[in-house]
Amino acid sequence: MQADQQTISRLETLSTEQRNPESMGLSSWTTLELLRCINRQDQTVAVRVADVLGDIAKAVDLIAQRMQQGGRMVYVGTGTSGRLGYMDAAECPPTYGCGEDAITCVMAGGRDAVFHAQEALEDHGEIARMDLEKWGLRPADTVVAASASGRTPYCVSALDYAQSLGCGRVALVCNRNSEMARHADVAIEVDTGPEVIMGSTRMKAGTAQKMVMNMLSTAVMVRMGRTCDNLMIMIKARNVKANHRMLRLFAQAVGNPDLDYARKMMDEADGDLSVAVLMALHGVSREEAAQALSDGQGHFDRAMRPVSYTHLRAHETGRNLVCRLLLEKKKTKKRKYRIHLS
């Protein structure tokens, strides 16, 4: 496709499209020298990401706030950026027990483009609107459009369509002062600079985008209460490794290393780790623990609050009451308790 002079001028100024002087002459290097150069360049990515942590935090808060109102987080991208979005989204349900569409991805060319490059589609902004309409974008959702260049027409159009619906809009790019930033509520501009192979933005730019996506999805899920401290409390066992991990997670959450006890409680909870932990810590039944989670809209910390079990306290044994109050004291530290046992 022939580009106009204005587009060519913009592309020529992008830092990701420049030649990297640090890797010039690489074809004559030994393999180890080549790998050392790539590694040195990769080490700069985390530093660049650290420069924009404030913007990443703004994006997390925006997404989480809208998700608490029933919204979803949808990555939008083409090429490498879209594939990274699919990867990050696919890993959230097994890790955090969220719905399949809570964090998802809409990519130019659809799922087929994950395995077979369809890079020409990035220039067709009108396709983004059609793709998001077909997917069913809603006002409470947040679109996270990812593009190394920061000017991809597909992504710009996606952000504009999101605005027309009243959605949240986040731009994740690897060039400063990007066009996409002007179409977003929050712009995350990670200036990764020239690639080892000129223009190959699957390298440093792709690494930066994956690092930011890890932060976005992880922090949003924490804000949504899908963890117990730093434990994967909503994980589901689908293989031997995950099953054993769940037993260890239970032991960590309740402070009891006895894995036989963990198996017993997991059996009583029908394999639901979050329910098993609530049962153990609060001395309640599976049904009562599940109801507390439901009342808290799947937010584990809310289900852990004593108020969730007010209706149960009249039936607590002295031992359970003391154990629960000690747990609450440990978590809140500053609060004082008065225990009255009849």
Short mmCIF file of C-alpha atoms in Angstrom, two decimals, residues 121-332:
data_model
loop_
_atom_site.label_atom_id
_atom_site.label_comp_id
_atom_site.label_asym_id
_atom_site.label_seq_id
_atom_site.Cartn_x
_atom_site.Cartn_y
_atom_site.Cartn_z
CA LEU A 121 -5.26 -5.08 8.16
CA GLU A 122 -3.71 -2.57 10.57
CA ASP A 123 -4.22 0.22 8.01
CA HIS A 124 -8.00 -0.30 7.88
CA GLY A 125 -9.48 1.61 10.79
CA GLU A 126 -13.07 0.89 9.76
CA ILE A 127 -12.52 -2.81 10.48
CA ALA A 128 -11.87 -2.07 14.17
CA ARG A 129 -15.32 -0.58 14.63
CA MET A 130 -16.93 -3.58 12.94
CA ASP A 131 -14.88 -6.01 15.04
CA LEU A 132 -15.81 -4.28 18.32
CA GLU A 133 -19.48 -4.03 17.33
CA LYS A 134 -19.50 -7.75 16.54
CA TRP A 135 -17.77 -8.54 19.85
CA GLY A 136 -20.35 -6.50 21.73
CA LEU A 137 -18.42 -3.62 23.30
CA ARG A 138 -20.44 -1.95 26.09
CA PRO A 139 -20.18 1.51 27.74
CA ALA A 140 -18.78 0.11 31.01
CA ASP A 141 -15.89 -1.61 29.20
CA THR A 142 -12.33 -0.31 28.82
CA VAL A 143 -10.44 -0.62 25.55
CA VAL A 144 -6.67 -1.00 25.88
CA ALA A 145 -5.31 -0.36 22.40
CA ALA A 146 -1.73 -1.55 21.94
CA SER A 147 0.60 -0.49 19.15
CA ALA A 148 4.37 -0.10 19.07
CA SER A 149 4.23 2.84 16.67
CA GLY A 150 1.37 4.58 18.45
CA ARG A 151 -0.31 5.54 15.17
CA THR A 152 -1.89 2.30 13.89
CA PRO A 153 -5.21 3.25 12.20
CA TYR A 154 -6.94 0.10 13.50
CA CYS A 155 -6.12 1.09 17.08
CA VAL A 156 -6.95 4.77 16.64
CA SER A 157 -10.34 3.82 15.23
CA ALA A 158 -10.93 1.41 18.12
CA LEU A 159 -10.28 4.19 20.64
CA ASP A 160 -12.63 6.55 18.79
CA TYR A 161 -15.39 3.96 18.70
CA ALA A 162 -14.87 3.32 22.40
CA GLN A 163 -15.26 7.03 23.06
CA SER A 164 -18.52 7.12 21.12
CA LEU A 165 -19.94 4.51 23.51
CA GLY A 166 -18.55 6.14 26.65
CA CYS A 167 -15.99 3.39 27.29
CA GLY A 168 -12.70 3.84 29.10
CA ARG A 169 -9.73 4.24 26.73
CA VAL A 170 -6.08 3.33 27.31
CA ALA A 171 -3.30 3.60 24.75
CA LEU A 172 -0.24 1.37 25.18
CA VAL A 173 2.51 2.45 22.79
CA CYS A 174 6.29 2.56 22.45
CA ASN A 175 6.83 6.07 21.14
CA ARG A 176 6.39 9.42 22.86
CA ASN A 177 3.87 12.06 21.78
CA SER A 178 1.92 9.44 19.90
CA GLU A 179 -1.23 9.96 17.88
CA MET A 180 -3.03 7.30 19.93
CA ALA A 181 -2.33 9.23 23.13
CA ARG A 182 -4.56 12.02 21.83
CA HIS A 183 -7.44 9.56 21.51
CA ALA A 184 -7.14 7.99 24.98
CA ASP A 185 -8.07 8.78 28.58
CA VAL A 186 -4.73 7.36 29.72
CA ALA A 187 -1.62 7.01 27.56
CA ILE A 188 1.18 4.62 28.50
CA GLU A 189 4.10 5.60 26.28
CA VAL A 190 7.10 3.34 26.87
CA ASP A 191 9.98 4.80 24.85
CA THR A 192 11.86 1.60 24.01
CA GLY A 193 13.96 3.15 21.24
CA PRO A 194 15.52 1.49 18.19
CA GLU A 195 15.48 -2.29 17.94
CA VAL A 196 18.52 -4.55 17.51
CA ILE A 197 17.06 -5.38 14.09
CA MET A 198 15.77 -2.09 12.73
CA GLY A 199 11.97 -1.91 12.90
CA SER A 200 11.52 -5.38 14.43
CA THR A 201 9.18 -4.21 17.19
CA ARG A 202 8.43 -7.75 18.30
CA MET A 203 11.67 -7.40 20.27
CA LYS A 204 12.05 -4.59 22.84
CA ALA A 205 8.71 -2.97 22.08
CA GLY A 206 6.96 -6.34 22.34
CA THR A 207 8.75 -7.11 25.60
CA ALA A 208 7.70 -3.75 27.02
CA GLN A 209 4.08 -4.26 26.01
CA LYS A 210 4.00 -7.71 27.61
CA MET A 211 5.48 -6.32 30.81
CA VAL A 212 2.84 -3.59 30.94
CA MET A 213 0.05 -6.05 30.13
CA ASN A 214 1.27 -8.27 32.98
CA MET A 215 1.02 -5.27 35.29
CA LEU A 216 -2.40 -4.20 34.04
CA SER A 217 -4.10 -7.58 34.30
CA THR A 218 -2.39 -8.54 37.57
CA ALA A 219 -3.06 -5.25 39.35
CA VAL A 220 -6.65 -5.12 38.09
CA MET A 221 -7.32 -8.64 39.34
CA VAL A 222 -5.81 -7.75 42.74
CA ARG A 223 -8.06 -4.68 42.89
CA MET A 224 -11.02 -6.91 42.01
CA GLY A 225 -10.25 -9.14 45.01
CA ARG A 226 -9.21 -12.18 43.00
CA THR A 227 -6.25 -12.92 45.30
CA CYS A 228 -5.68 -13.55 49.00
CA ASP A 229 -2.69 -11.31 49.66
CA ASN A 230 -0.23 -12.64 47.04
CA LEU A 231 -1.89 -16.06 46.74
CA MET A 232 -3.91 -17.27 43.74
CA ILE A 233 -7.04 -17.93 45.74
CA MET A 234 -9.33 -18.35 42.71
CA ILE A 235 -7.20 -20.87 40.81
CA LYS A 236 -8.89 -23.99 39.47
CA ALA A 237 -7.17 -27.40 39.42
CA ARG A 238 -6.93 -28.75 35.89
CA ASN A 239 -3.73 -30.77 36.16
CA VAL A 240 -1.52 -32.48 38.73
CA LYS A 241 0.72 -29.45 39.23
CA ALA A 242 -2.21 -27.08 39.80
CA ASN A 243 -3.88 -29.53 42.16
CA HIS A 244 -0.77 -29.72 44.36
CA ARG A 245 -0.32 -25.95 44.14
CA MET A 246 -3.85 -25.47 45.45
CA LEU A 247 -3.05 -27.56 48.53
CA ARG A 248 0.03 -25.45 49.21
CA LEU A 249 -1.92 -22.23 48.60
CA PHE A 250 -4.53 -23.38 51.13
CA ALA A 251 -1.79 -24.15 53.66
CA GLN A 252 -0.28 -20.70 53.17
CA ALA A 253 -3.64 -18.93 53.40
CA VAL A 254 -4.74 -20.58 56.64
CA GLY A 255 -1.31 -20.90 58.23
CA ASN A 256 -1.47 -24.68 58.56
CA PRO A 257 1.19 -26.77 56.74
CA ASP A 258 -0.77 -30.03 57.09
CA LEU A 259 -1.56 -31.03 53.51
CA ASP A 260 -3.85 -33.82 54.66
CA TYR A 261 -5.97 -31.16 56.35
CA ALA A 262 -5.82 -29.16 53.12
CA ARG A 263 -7.10 -32.16 51.12
CA LYS A 264 -9.92 -32.68 53.61
CA MET A 265 -11.04 -29.07 53.42
CA MET A 266 -10.73 -28.99 49.64
CA ASP A 267 -12.92 -32.08 49.41
CA GLU A 268 -15.51 -30.46 51.69
CA ALA A 269 -15.41 -27.34 49.52
CA ASP A 270 -15.93 -29.36 46.32
CA GLY A 271 -12.50 -28.30 45.07
CA ASP A 272 -13.09 -24.57 45.43
CA LEU A 273 -9.97 -23.10 47.05
CA SER A 274 -11.49 -19.75 48.03
CA VAL A 275 -14.46 -21.47 49.66
CA ALA A 276 -12.19 -23.92 51.48
CA VAL A 277 -10.09 -21.08 52.92
CA LEU A 278 -13.16 -19.18 54.10
CA MET A 279 -14.55 -22.35 55.68
CA ALA A 280 -11.30 -22.95 57.55
CA LEU A 281 -10.76 -19.38 58.71
CA HIS A 282 -14.34 -18.59 59.69
CA GLY A 283 -15.56 -22.02 60.75
CA VAL A 284 -18.54 -21.91 58.39
CA SER A 285 -20.14 -24.36 56.00
CA ARG A 286 -19.46 -24.58 52.29
CA GLU A 287 -22.81 -23.00 51.52
CA GLU A 288 -22.19 -20.10 53.89
CA ALA A 289 -18.71 -19.46 52.50
CA ALA A 290 -20.01 -19.57 48.94
CA GLN A 291 -22.79 -17.15 49.87
CA ALA A 292 -20.28 -14.71 51.37
CA LEU A 293 -18.31 -14.77 48.13
CA SER A 294 -21.47 -14.25 46.12
CA ASP A 295 -22.55 -11.35 48.32
CA GLY A 296 -19.11 -9.82 47.84
CA GLN A 297 -19.38 -10.22 44.03
CA GLY A 298 -16.44 -12.61 43.99
CA HIS A 299 -14.18 -10.22 45.93
CA PHE A 300 -12.24 -12.38 48.39
CA ASP A 301 -11.33 -9.59 50.82
CA ARG A 302 -14.98 -8.62 51.11
CA ALA A 303 -15.91 -12.20 51.88
CA MET A 304 -13.22 -12.20 54.57
CA ARG A 305 -14.77 -9.26 56.44
CA PRO A 306 -16.38 -10.23 59.74
CA VAL A 307 -19.60 -8.46 58.78
CA SER A 308 -20.13 -11.16 56.14
CA TYR A 309 -20.66 -13.64 58.97
CA THR A 310 -22.62 -11.53 61.47
CA HIS A 311 -25.62 -13.82 61.16
CA LEU A 312 -23.40 -16.78 62.08
CA ARG A 313 -21.81 -15.44 65.25
CA ALA A 314 -24.57 -16.54 67.55
CA HIS A 315 -23.76 -20.11 66.57
CA GLU A 316 -19.97 -19.95 66.82
CA THR A 317 -18.15 -22.12 69.29
CA GLY A 318 -15.79 -20.43 71.71
CA ARG A 319 -12.77 -21.90 69.94
CA ASN A 320 -13.85 -20.67 66.50
CA LEU A 321 -14.66 -17.23 67.84
CA VAL A 322 -11.25 -16.84 69.49
CA CYS A 323 -9.45 -18.09 66.35
CA ARG A 324 -11.38 -15.71 64.13
CA LEU A 325 -10.77 -12.71 66.34
CA LEU A 326 -7.08 -13.48 66.53
CA LEU A 327 -7.01 -13.64 62.73
CA GLU A 328 -8.81 -10.30 62.43
CA LYS A 329 -6.45 -8.73 64.96
CA LYS A 330 -3.45 -9.93 62.96
CA LYS A 331 -4.84 -8.46 59.74
CA THR A 332 -5.95 -5.07 61.10
#
